[in-house]
Tab-separated table of C-alpha atoms in Angstrom:
chain	number	residue	atom	x	y	z
A	1	UNK	CA	-43.891	-12.665	15.824
A	2	UNK	CA	-44.734	-16.110	17.209
A	3	UNK	CA	-45.752	-17.341	13.780
A	4	UNK	CA	-42.551	-15.964	12.249
A	5	UNK	CA	-40.433	-17.550	14.992
A	6	UNK	CA	-42.200	-20.864	14.631
A	7	UNK	CA	-41.846	-20.797	10.865
A	8	UNK	CA	-38.145	-19.985	11.002
A	9	UNK	CA	-37.528	-22.640	13.641
A	10	UNK	CA	-39.380	-25.225	11.603
A	11	UNK	CA	-37.612	-24.195	8.374
A	12	UNK	CA	-34.213	-24.643	10.003
A	13	UNK	CA	-35.026	-27.931	11.724
A	14	UNK	CA	-35.069	-26.738	15.340
A	15	UNK	CA	-37.616	-27.792	17.917
A	16	UNK	CA	-37.880	-27.233	21.641
A	17	UNK	CA	-36.656	-30.779	22.110
A	18	UNK	CA	-33.361	-30.327	20.302
A	19	UNK	CA	-32.204	-27.095	21.971
A	20	UNK	CA	-32.589	-25.474	25.354
A	21	UNK	CA	-34.975	-22.552	25.537
A	22	UNK	CA	-32.193	-19.953	25.847
A	23	UNK	CA	-30.258	-21.456	22.952
A	24	UNK	CA	-33.389	-21.658	20.841
A	25	UNK	CA	-34.213	-18.033	21.616
A	26	UNK	CA	-30.707	-16.869	20.615
A	27	UNK	CA	-30.789	-18.877	17.401
A	28	UNK	CA	-34.249	-17.637	16.454
A	29	UNK	CA	-33.279	-13.993	17.063
A	30	UNK	CA	-30.343	-14.472	14.692
A	31	UNK	CA	-32.617	-16.100	12.126
A	32	UNK	CA	-35.093	-13.218	12.365
A	33	UNK	CA	-32.299	-10.691	11.759
A	34	UNK	CA	-30.910	-12.720	8.860
A	35	UNK	CA	-34.371	-13.078	7.334
A	36	UNK	CA	-34.969	-9.326	7.700
A	37	UNK	CA	-31.629	-8.472	6.094
A	38	UNK	CA	-32.290	-10.975	3.332
A	39	UNK	CA	-35.633	-9.355	2.572
A	40	UNK	CA	-34.062	-5.896	2.529
A	41	UNK	CA	-31.217	-7.028	0.269
A	42	UNK	CA	-33.699	-8.631	-2.117
A	43	UNK	CA	-35.796	-5.460	-2.222
A	44	UNK	CA	-32.771	-3.216	-2.840
A	45	UNK	CA	-31.496	-5.554	-5.556
A	46	UNK	CA	-34.860	-5.420	-7.302
A	47	UNK	CA	-34.969	-1.645	-6.856
A	48	UNK	CA	-31.520	-1.172	-8.411
A	49	UNK	CA	-32.454	-3.525	-11.239
A	50	UNK	CA	-35.591	-1.486	-11.957
A	51	UNK	CA	-33.521	1.733	-12.043
A	52	UNK	CA	-31.073	0.194	-14.497
A	53	UNK	CA	-33.893	-1.059	-16.702
A	54	UNK	CA	-35.545	2.363	-16.654
A	55	UNK	CA	-32.268	4.114	-17.533
A	56	UNK	CA	-31.621	1.669	-20.356
A	57	UNK	CA	-35.172	1.916	-21.713
A	58	UNK	CA	-35.087	5.739	-21.738
A	59	UNK	CA	-31.444	5.877	-22.916
A	60	UNK	CA	-30.323	7.905	-19.876
A	61	UNK	CA	-27.042	8.150	-17.963
A	62	UNK	CA	-26.921	8.571	-14.165
A	63	UNK	CA	-23.611	9.447	-12.510
A	64	UNK	CA	-22.290	11.420	-9.549
A	65	UNK	CA	-20.542	14.768	-9.779
A	66	UNK	CA	-16.762	15.188	-9.784
A	67	UNK	CA	-16.688	17.109	-6.480
A	68	UNK	CA	-17.344	13.903	-4.471
A	69	UNK	CA	-20.492	15.358	-2.909
A	70	UNK	CA	-23.717	13.424	-2.633
A	71	UNK	CA	-25.122	14.787	-5.902
A	72	UNK	CA	-26.047	12.858	-9.026
A	73	UNK	CA	-26.653	14.074	-12.561
A	74	UNK	CA	-29.230	12.565	-14.911
A	75	UNK	CA	-28.837	13.295	-18.618
A	76	UNK	CA	-29.549	11.619	-21.925
A	77	UNK	CA	-26.875	9.289	-23.250
A	78	UNK	CA	-26.713	11.366	-26.424
A	79	UNK	CA	-25.929	14.522	-24.437
A	80	UNK	CA	-23.372	12.674	-22.302
A	81	UNK	CA	-21.531	11.270	-25.341
A	82	UNK	CA	-21.701	14.647	-27.078
A	83	UNK	CA	-20.062	16.368	-24.100
A	84	UNK	CA	-17.418	13.629	-23.921
A	85	UNK	CA	-16.746	14.063	-27.624
A	86	UNK	CA	-16.426	17.810	-27.093
A	87	UNK	CA	-13.804	17.143	-24.420
A	88	UNK	CA	-11.624	15.174	-26.844
A	89	UNK	CA	-12.227	17.763	-29.584
A	90	UNK	CA	-11.127	20.682	-27.373
A	91	UNK	CA	-8.104	18.896	-25.881
A	92	UNK	CA	-5.092	17.603	-27.774
A	93	UNK	CA	-3.888	15.532	-24.827
A	94	UNK	CA	-4.980	12.202	-26.343
A	95	UNK	CA	-4.315	10.524	-29.684
A	96	UNK	CA	-6.872	8.111	-31.155
A	97	UNK	CA	-5.159	4.807	-31.997
A	98	UNK	CA	-7.964	2.317	-32.660
A	99	UNK	CA	-11.654	2.867	-33.346
A	100	UNK	CA	-14.027	-0.033	-33.996
A	101	UNK	CA	-16.295	2.333	-35.899
A	102	UNK	CA	-13.613	2.806	-38.564
A	103	UNK	CA	-12.841	-0.879	-39.059
A	104	UNK	CA	-14.903	-3.520	-40.794
A	105	UNK	CA	-12.741	-6.399	-39.556
A	106	UNK	CA	-12.424	-7.560	-35.965
A	107	UNK	CA	-11.314	-4.569	-33.849
A	108	UNK	CA	-10.487	-6.853	-30.933
A	109	UNK	CA	-7.546	-8.276	-32.882
A	110	UNK	CA	-6.127	-4.796	-33.462
A	111	UNK	CA	-6.412	-3.992	-29.766
A	112	UNK	CA	-4.688	-7.236	-28.832
A	113	UNK	CA	-1.884	-6.573	-31.307
A	114	UNK	CA	-1.478	-3.059	-29.954
A	115	UNK	CA	-1.240	-4.263	-26.359
A	116	UNK	CA	1.113	-7.105	-27.280
A	117	UNK	CA	3.495	-4.738	-29.064
A	118	UNK	CA	3.408	-2.355	-26.107
A	119	UNK	CA	4.060	-5.120	-23.555
A	120	UNK	CA	6.914	-6.512	-25.650
A	121	UNK	CA	8.429	-3.033	-25.907
A	122	UNK	CA	8.255	-2.485	-22.136
A	123	UNK	CA	9.754	-5.923	-21.490
A	124	UNK	CA	12.657	-5.236	-23.866
A	125	UNK	CA	13.379	-1.855	-22.271
A	126	UNK	CA	13.372	-3.339	-18.758
A	127	UNK	CA	15.599	-6.203	-19.917
A	128	UNK	CA	18.034	-3.677	-21.404
A	129	UNK	CA	18.186	-1.791	-18.095
A	130	UNK	CA	18.911	-5.056	-16.291
A	131	UNK	CA	21.544	-6.084	-18.852
A	132	UNK	CA	23.312	-2.745	-18.420
A	133	UNK	CA	23.137	-3.223	-14.637
A	134	UNK	CA	21.078	-0.064	-14.347
A	135	UNK	CA	18.602	-1.980	-12.197
A	136	UNK	CA	19.255	-5.091	-10.135
A	137	UNK	CA	17.503	-8.445	-10.538
A	138	UNK	CA	15.154	-7.770	-7.626
A	139	UNK	CA	13.915	-4.497	-9.134
A	140	UNK	CA	13.641	-6.106	-12.561
A	141	UNK	CA	11.455	-8.916	-11.218
A	142	UNK	CA	9.375	-6.365	-9.335
A	143	UNK	CA	8.713	-4.355	-12.500
A	144	UNK	CA	8.200	-7.243	-14.923
A	145	UNK	CA	4.787	-7.565	-16.508
A	146	UNK	CA	2.584	-10.637	-16.432
A	147	UNK	CA	0.482	-10.287	-19.623
A	148	UNK	CA	-2.291	-12.430	-18.150
A	149	UNK	CA	-2.754	-9.941	-15.295
A	150	UNK	CA	-2.728	-6.746	-17.372
A	151	UNK	CA	-5.975	-4.792	-17.652
A	152	UNK	CA	-6.662	-2.081	-20.202
A	153	UNK	CA	-7.151	1.254	-18.364
A	154	UNK	CA	-10.605	2.760	-18.759
A	155	UNK	CA	-11.609	6.381	-19.228
A	156	UNK	CA	-14.858	7.761	-17.863
A	157	UNK	CA	-16.307	11.176	-17.166
A	158	UNK	CA	-18.015	12.818	-14.196
A	159	UNK	CA	-19.942	16.063	-14.372
A	160	UNK	CA	-17.890	19.081	-13.287
A	161	UNK	CA	-20.391	21.684	-12.095
A	162	UNK	CA	-17.670	24.333	-11.830
A	163	UNK	CA	-16.905	23.994	-15.562
A	164	UNK	CA	-20.363	23.231	-16.898
A	165	UNK	CA	-20.202	26.079	-19.435
A	166	UNK	CA	-17.630	24.238	-21.573
A	167	UNK	CA	-17.602	20.445	-21.752
A	168	UNK	CA	-18.935	20.197	-18.201
A	169	UNK	CA	-17.101	16.908	-17.690
A	170	UNK	CA	-13.997	15.924	-15.759
A	171	UNK	CA	-11.900	13.071	-17.069
A	172	UNK	CA	-11.278	10.161	-14.704
A	173	UNK	CA	-8.998	7.158	-15.234
A	174	UNK	CA	-9.058	3.657	-13.776
A	175	UNK	CA	-5.470	2.511	-14.319
A	176	UNK	CA	-4.834	-0.180	-11.696
A	177	UNK	CA	-3.145	-3.315	-13.087
A	178	UNK	CA	-2.344	-1.529	-16.348
A	179	UNK	CA	0.838	-2.259	-18.293
A	180	UNK	CA	2.684	0.560	-16.514
A	181	UNK	CA	1.056	0.147	-13.089
A	182	UNK	CA	4.085	-1.503	-11.434
A	183	UNK	CA	6.517	1.070	-12.815
A	184	UNK	CA	4.302	3.951	-11.692
A	185	UNK	CA	3.922	2.444	-8.216
A	186	UNK	CA	7.686	1.963	-7.932
A	187	UNK	CA	8.405	5.563	-8.970
A	188	UNK	CA	5.751	6.883	-6.615
A	189	UNK	CA	7.163	5.002	-3.615
A	190	UNK	CA	10.685	6.122	-4.531
A	191	UNK	CA	10.023	9.806	-5.237
A	192	UNK	CA	7.069	10.804	-3.078
A	193	UNK	CA	8.915	10.931	0.312
A	194	UNK	CA	11.850	12.780	-1.280
A	195	UNK	CA	9.706	15.349	-3.118
A	196	UNK	CA	7.311	15.863	-0.190
A	197	UNK	CA	10.176	16.682	2.166
A	198	UNK	CA	11.591	19.305	-0.220
A	199	UNK	CA	8.270	20.951	-1.096
A	200	UNK	CA	6.692	20.925	2.358
A	201	UNK	CA	7.630	24.582	2.969
A	202	UNK	CA	5.620	25.724	-0.072
A	203	UNK	CA	2.788	23.196	0.082
A	204	UNK	CA	-0.603	23.635	1.735
A	205	UNK	CA	-1.720	20.225	2.992
A	206	UNK	CA	-5.307	21.328	3.502
A	207	UNK	CA	-7.412	24.362	4.382
A	208	UNK	CA	-6.375	24.311	8.046
A	209	UNK	CA	-2.679	24.288	7.113
A	210	UNK	CA	-3.254	27.148	4.657
A	211	UNK	CA	-5.012	29.216	7.331
A	212	UNK	CA	-2.203	28.527	9.810
A	213	UNK	CA	0.453	29.789	7.384
A	214	UNK	CA	-1.676	32.763	6.342
A	215	UNK	CA	-2.174	33.781	9.987
A	216	UNK	CA	1.568	33.477	10.632
A	217	UNK	CA	2.202	35.763	7.646
A	218	UNK	CA	-0.384	38.293	8.793
A	219	UNK	CA	-0.340	38.238	12.607
A	220	UNK	CA	2.997	36.778	13.700
A	221	UNK	CA	5.261	38.256	11.026
A	222	UNK	CA	3.126	41.408	10.490
A	223	UNK	CA	3.814	41.355	6.758
A	224	UNK	CA	0.283	42.161	5.591
A	225	UNK	CA	0.257	45.780	4.377
A	226	UNK	CA	-2.509	48.037	3.121
A	227	UNK	CA	-1.314	47.582	-0.447
A	228	UNK	CA	-0.828	43.810	-0.239
A	229	UNK	CA	-2.681	41.968	-2.985
A	230	UNK	CA	-3.684	38.325	-3.140
A	231	UNK	CA	-3.468	36.038	-6.157
A	232	UNK	CA	-5.290	32.721	-6.479
A	233	UNK	CA	-4.609	30.597	-9.562
A	234	UNK	CA	-6.279	27.340	-10.539
A	235	UNK	CA	-4.802	25.356	-13.396
A	236	UNK	CA	-7.327	24.203	-15.977
A	237	UNK	CA	-5.287	21.165	-17.057
A	238	UNK	CA	-2.703	20.657	-14.333
A	239	UNK	CA	-2.151	16.946	-15.034
A	240	UNK	CA	-1.844	17.252	-18.822
A	241	UNK	CA	-0.322	20.710	-19.257
A	242	UNK	CA	3.025	19.615	-20.690
A	243	UNK	CA	4.368	17.060	-23.150
A	244	UNK	CA	6.104	13.938	-21.898
A	245	UNK	CA	9.613	15.046	-22.866
A	246	UNK	CA	9.319	18.285	-20.905
A	247	UNK	CA	7.923	16.429	-17.882
A	248	UNK	CA	10.911	14.070	-17.887
A	249	UNK	CA	13.390	16.953	-18.225
A	250	UNK	CA	11.726	18.984	-15.454
A	251	UNK	CA	11.734	16.006	-13.073
A	252	UNK	CA	15.388	15.352	-13.895
A	253	UNK	CA	16.338	19.002	-13.302
A	254	UNK	CA	14.439	19.082	-9.995
A	255	UNK	CA	16.162	15.932	-8.741
A	256	UNK	CA	19.634	17.075	-9.833
A	257	UNK	CA	19.158	20.453	-8.145
A	258	UNK	CA	18.122	18.862	-4.840
A	259	UNK	CA	20.578	15.934	-4.599
A	260	UNK	CA	24.310	15.827	-3.891
A	261	UNK	CA	25.259	12.644	-5.761
A	262	UNK	CA	22.567	12.600	-8.488
A	263	UNK	CA	20.824	9.710	-6.781
A	264	UNK	CA	17.543	9.205	-4.954
A	265	UNK	CA	18.112	6.390	-2.516
A	266	UNK	CA	20.157	3.843	-4.450
A	267	UNK	CA	18.737	4.801	-7.852
A	268	UNK	CA	20.471	7.255	-10.174
A	269	UNK	CA	18.550	10.143	-11.705
A	270	UNK	CA	19.223	8.824	-15.216
A	271	UNK	CA	17.564	5.498	-14.349
A	272	UNK	CA	14.598	7.379	-12.894
A	273	UNK	CA	14.291	9.320	-16.156
A	274	UNK	CA	14.497	6.076	-18.158
A	275	UNK	CA	11.735	4.467	-16.095
A	276	UNK	CA	9.689	7.651	-16.346
A	277	UNK	CA	10.094	7.512	-20.135
A	278	UNK	CA	8.786	3.925	-20.199
A	279	UNK	CA	5.916	4.904	-17.948
A	280	UNK	CA	4.752	7.988	-19.845
A	281	UNK	CA	5.123	6.709	-23.395
A	282	UNK	CA	3.294	3.411	-22.847
A	283	UNK	CA	-0.108	4.473	-21.559
A	284	UNK	CA	-3.213	3.672	-23.590
A	285	UNK	CA	-6.836	3.976	-22.484
A	286	UNK	CA	-10.190	2.637	-23.616
A	287	UNK	CA	-13.319	4.722	-24.106
A	288	UNK	CA	-16.457	3.697	-26.036
A	289	UNK	CA	-14.677	0.970	-28.058
A	290	UNK	CA	-11.853	3.372	-28.890
A	291	UNK	CA	-8.227	3.248	-27.779
A	292	UNK	CA	-6.395	6.487	-26.962
A	293	UNK	CA	-2.770	7.254	-26.161
A	294	UNK	CA	-1.929	10.006	-23.672
A	295	UNK	CA	0.314	12.659	-25.238
A	296	UNK	CA	0.653	15.210	-22.438
A	297	UNK	CA	1.264	14.531	-18.763
A	298	UNK	CA	-0.539	11.815	-16.876
A	299	UNK	CA	-3.342	12.004	-14.368
A	300	UNK	CA	-1.821	9.388	-12.009
A	301	UNK	CA	1.870	10.302	-12.121
A	302	UNK	CA	2.464	11.350	-8.507
A	303	UNK	CA	-1.086	11.203	-7.195
A	304	UNK	CA	-3.751	13.857	-7.217
A	305	UNK	CA	-1.750	16.968	-6.310
A	306	UNK	CA	-3.416	20.271	-5.627
A	307	UNK	CA	-3.769	22.298	-8.800
A	308	UNK	CA	-4.185	25.648	-7.060
A	309	UNK	CA	-1.607	28.326	-6.218
A	310	UNK	CA	-1.840	31.218	-3.785
A	311	UNK	CA	0.664	34.000	-3.156
A	312	UNK	CA	0.806	37.563	-1.883
A	313	UNK	CA	2.094	40.527	-3.907
A	314	UNK	CA	3.718	43.641	-2.448
A	315	UNK	CA	5.908	44.840	-5.327
A	316	UNK	CA	3.505	46.902	-7.436
A	317	UNK	CA	-0.196	47.518	-7.928
A	318	UNK	CA	-2.731	45.154	-9.485
A	319	UNK	CA	-1.661	46.188	-12.997
A	320	UNK	CA	1.877	45.041	-12.256
A	321	UNK	CA	0.601	41.745	-10.880
A	322	UNK	CA	-1.493	41.167	-13.998
A	323	UNK	CA	1.560	41.865	-16.142
A	324	UNK	CA	3.619	39.385	-14.129
A	325	UNK	CA	1.037	36.636	-14.667
A	326	UNK	CA	0.738	37.480	-18.352
A	327	UNK	CA	4.514	37.134	-18.746
A	328	UNK	CA	4.275	33.621	-17.288
A	329	UNK	CA	1.532	32.716	-19.743
A	330	UNK	CA	3.507	34.072	-22.714
A	331	UNK	CA	6.672	32.270	-21.596
A	332	UNK	CA	4.912	28.897	-21.720
A	333	UNK	CA	1.791	28.657	-23.862
A	334	UNK	CA	0.946	25.253	-22.389
A	335	UNK	CA	0.053	26.927	-19.087
A	336	UNK	CA	-3.714	27.472	-18.965
A	337	UNK	CA	-5.332	28.651	-15.774
A	338	UNK	CA	-8.074	30.657	-14.093
A	339	UNK	CA	-6.785	33.539	-11.995
A	340	UNK	CA	-8.206	35.806	-9.339
A	341	UNK	CA	-6.261	38.795	-8.028
A	342	UNK	CA	-6.921	41.784	-5.789
A	343	UNK	CA	-7.502	42.660	-2.163
A	344	UNK	CA	-10.218	39.985	-2.000
A	345	UNK	CA	-9.931	36.512	-3.551
A	346	UNK	CA	-11.284	32.996	-3.063
A	347	UNK	CA	-8.853	30.116	-2.558
A	348	UNK	CA	-9.495	26.526	-1.418
A	349	UNK	CA	-13.142	27.413	-0.681
A	350	UNK	CA	-12.031	30.262	1.590
A	351	UNK	CA	-12.775	33.950	0.994
A	352	UNK	CA	-9.674	36.012	1.859
A	353	UNK	CA	-9.775	39.793	2.237
A	354	UNK	CA	-7.256	42.495	3.130
A	355	UNK	CA	-9.071	45.286	5.009
A	356	UNK	CA	-6.515	47.998	5.686
A	357	UNK	CA	-3.784	45.533	6.726
A	358	UNK	CA	-6.259	43.393	8.689
A	359	UNK	CA	-6.873	39.846	7.498
A	360	UNK	CA	-10.489	38.659	7.220
A	361	UNK	CA	-11.404	35.150	6.133
A	362	UNK	CA	-14.597	33.119	5.879
A	363	UNK	CA	-15.966	29.982	4.240
A	364	UNK	CA	-16.761	30.455	0.559
A	365	UNK	CA	-19.603	28.590	-1.179
A	366	UNK	CA	-19.467	28.790	-4.958
A	367	UNK	CA	-22.586	30.517	-6.259
A	368	UNK	CA	-23.127	28.299	-9.293
A	369	UNK	CA	-23.073	25.040	-7.340
A	370	UNK	CA	-26.058	23.420	-5.660
A	371	UNK	CA	-26.041	23.991	-1.908
A	372	UNK	CA	-26.849	21.791	1.097
A	373	UNK	CA	-25.099	18.673	-0.176
A	374	UNK	CA	-23.464	15.970	1.901
A	375	UNK	CA	-20.291	14.204	0.753
A	376	UNK	CA	-20.666	11.000	-1.223
A	377	UNK	CA	-19.722	8.071	1.018
A	378	UNK	CA	-19.666	4.297	0.754
A	379	UNK	CA	-20.418	2.215	3.842
A	380	UNK	CA	-21.774	3.465	7.165
A	381	UNK	CA	-23.270	6.782	6.046
A	382	UNK	CA	-24.376	7.964	9.492
A	383	UNK	CA	-20.903	7.455	10.955
A	384	UNK	CA	-19.234	9.064	7.937
A	385	UNK	CA	-21.539	12.083	8.040
A	386	UNK	CA	-20.933	12.430	11.795
A	387	UNK	CA	-17.202	12.644	11.104
A	388	UNK	CA	-17.886	15.075	8.252
A	389	UNK	CA	-19.888	17.382	10.551
A	390	UNK	CA	-17.102	17.399	13.119
A	391	UNK	CA	-14.475	18.196	10.462
A	392	UNK	CA	-16.677	20.893	8.909
A	393	UNK	CA	-17.189	22.592	12.283
A	394	UNK	CA	-13.429	22.556	12.928
A	395	UNK	CA	-12.930	24.009	9.455
A	396	UNK	CA	-15.426	26.792	10.186
A	397	UNK	CA	-13.689	27.680	13.457
A	398	UNK	CA	-10.279	27.763	11.742
A	399	UNK	CA	-11.327	29.703	8.648
A	400	UNK	CA	-13.848	32.256	9.943
A	401	UNK	CA	-12.379	35.463	11.360
A	402	UNK	CA	-15.793	36.743	12.447
A	403	UNK	CA	-17.996	34.997	14.996
A	404	UNK	CA	-20.995	35.904	12.812
A	405	UNK	CA	-19.494	34.052	9.849
A	406	UNK	CA	-18.695	31.054	12.040
A	407	UNK	CA	-22.272	30.813	13.315
A	408	UNK	CA	-23.606	31.307	9.787
A	409	UNK	CA	-21.524	28.368	8.597
A	410	UNK	CA	-22.664	26.265	11.579
A	411	UNK	CA	-26.284	26.996	10.654
A	412	UNK	CA	-25.539	26.087	7.035
A	413	UNK	CA	-24.156	22.717	8.147
A	414	UNK	CA	-27.176	22.044	10.344
A	415	UNK	CA	-29.592	22.877	7.518
A	416	UNK	CA	-27.586	20.616	5.196
A	417	UNK	CA	-28.095	17.659	7.522
A	418	UNK	CA	-31.779	18.503	7.959
A	419	UNK	CA	-32.280	18.714	4.196
A	420	UNK	CA	-30.758	15.261	3.830
A	421	UNK	CA	-33.031	13.538	6.330
A	422	UNK	CA	-31.188	13.761	9.651
A	423	UNK	CA	-33.184	14.580	12.772
A	424	UNK	CA	-32.827	17.609	15.018
A	425	UNK	CA	-31.884	15.282	17.876
A	426	UNK	CA	-29.000	13.804	15.858
A	427	UNK	CA	-27.738	17.243	14.820
A	428	UNK	CA	-28.041	18.815	18.280
A	429	UNK	CA	-26.238	15.891	19.900
A	430	UNK	CA	-23.230	16.057	17.563
A	431	UNK	CA	-22.969	19.857	17.576
A	432	UNK	CA	-23.058	19.928	21.379
A	433	UNK	CA	-20.452	17.166	21.518
A	434	UNK	CA	-18.185	19.308	19.319
A	435	UNK	CA	-18.355	22.301	21.669
A	436	UNK	CA	-17.996	20.097	24.766
A	437	UNK	CA	-14.953	18.335	23.331
A	438	UNK	CA	-13.126	21.636	22.779
A	439	UNK	CA	-14.303	23.069	26.143
A	440	UNK	CA	-16.167	25.868	24.385
A	441	UNK	CA	-19.785	25.225	25.390
A	442	UNK	CA	-20.270	28.907	26.155
A	443	UNK	CA	-19.560	29.763	22.505
A	444	UNK	CA	-22.370	27.684	21.018
A	445	UNK	CA	-24.868	30.548	21.178
A	446	UNK	CA	-22.530	33.437	21.998
A	447	UNK	CA	-21.936	36.237	19.475
A	448	UNK	CA	-19.121	37.843	21.491
A	449	UNK	CA	-16.302	38.591	19.038
A	450	UNK	CA	-13.765	39.200	21.820
A	451	UNK	CA	-14.466	35.836	23.431
A	452	UNK	CA	-14.417	34.149	20.008
A	453	UNK	CA	-10.913	35.458	19.261
A	454	UNK	CA	-9.529	34.565	22.694
A	455	UNK	CA	-6.600	32.101	22.410
A	456	UNK	CA	-8.165	29.596	24.834
A	457	UNK	CA	-11.506	29.530	23.011
A	458	UNK	CA	-11.866	26.683	20.531
């Protein structure tokens, strides 16, 4: 340590004659920390570089999974590109516009011409709206495009473990600063508060909100009967399930039905539909030196909405429910979904069961997905995983009807942290803090179902 301190002091030009002892000590401690961090950063940079070189040499692709958990998938580049190609082959949501593989001349020029024509078209449409006084000068300037700042949106894929039997990939889009970014942001800020207020009665914000409404239905309103069935539906292509024209018409109908003067704020519904038309019909994306145009829907239209539906059914038996869902599918062939119906279903990672008019719920872990995974985080991982543990314990207490299921989930969370390198001391401290915070220390090891269901317990 003395040699290191002396070396660092000498390297930075400090001697005992130029600074007081206390000042020198403070400076040298800072230099030691900086030197240590510098060494660590250098090592990690070299380590990452070696990983990239190894992946490139072996023609491999490393990427995280689409569920945002701390899991990565390693596969050959050939397999990755084959699965991506299968995605485009099985979906008619994108149209290929430009492919460098099909052109012998410079493909960059074709891409530039394509973007220039699109930007000119958007500019003309916005200018026409301004000329007709459909939008004011302030809105026009807000929506105008600076060609030098436009970036071509990129497509990429993450592995979807829940759908690994088909393409196994989930499409992701990086669309910030695209040609339609400003228009999309404007529409989102205009419509989101209005739509959220109208749909809040039929929207589950999260698992806790879903459990609250389900308990009100079952316990407060006493509407759960012996014959009540549950239906859980997950759309397979929620964001691209309809063509642009239908999306525009549906949005227009929804706004007209829920407004008195056919306006949202100071903007008429017709202007909203015009801007939505510009937004939807001018989206192109790049993937592997190819340019695609989106034909159906858009993944970033109003944000990442939940693509799952849950409802109860008291009219007929399960056959009648299946017929009802089949009628919906036949009415609109663009609707593609996975469905689960009966007295026991899984929805939002919760197992829901009707046992003779009594509601039972517990945490559901999908069988085909790797267990004991922490969420993928960027930044202070220990702090983020501490918050995750607290949220997961609250989720277990809200979703588990049985004290046995709650303790089983708590054990699962503890094992997950252990499997990912956290100490028993760390886990015990945070679990105990959770029970202390909610004044439920007696429930940490208790298996008393009566105490667990008491209103003042957790």
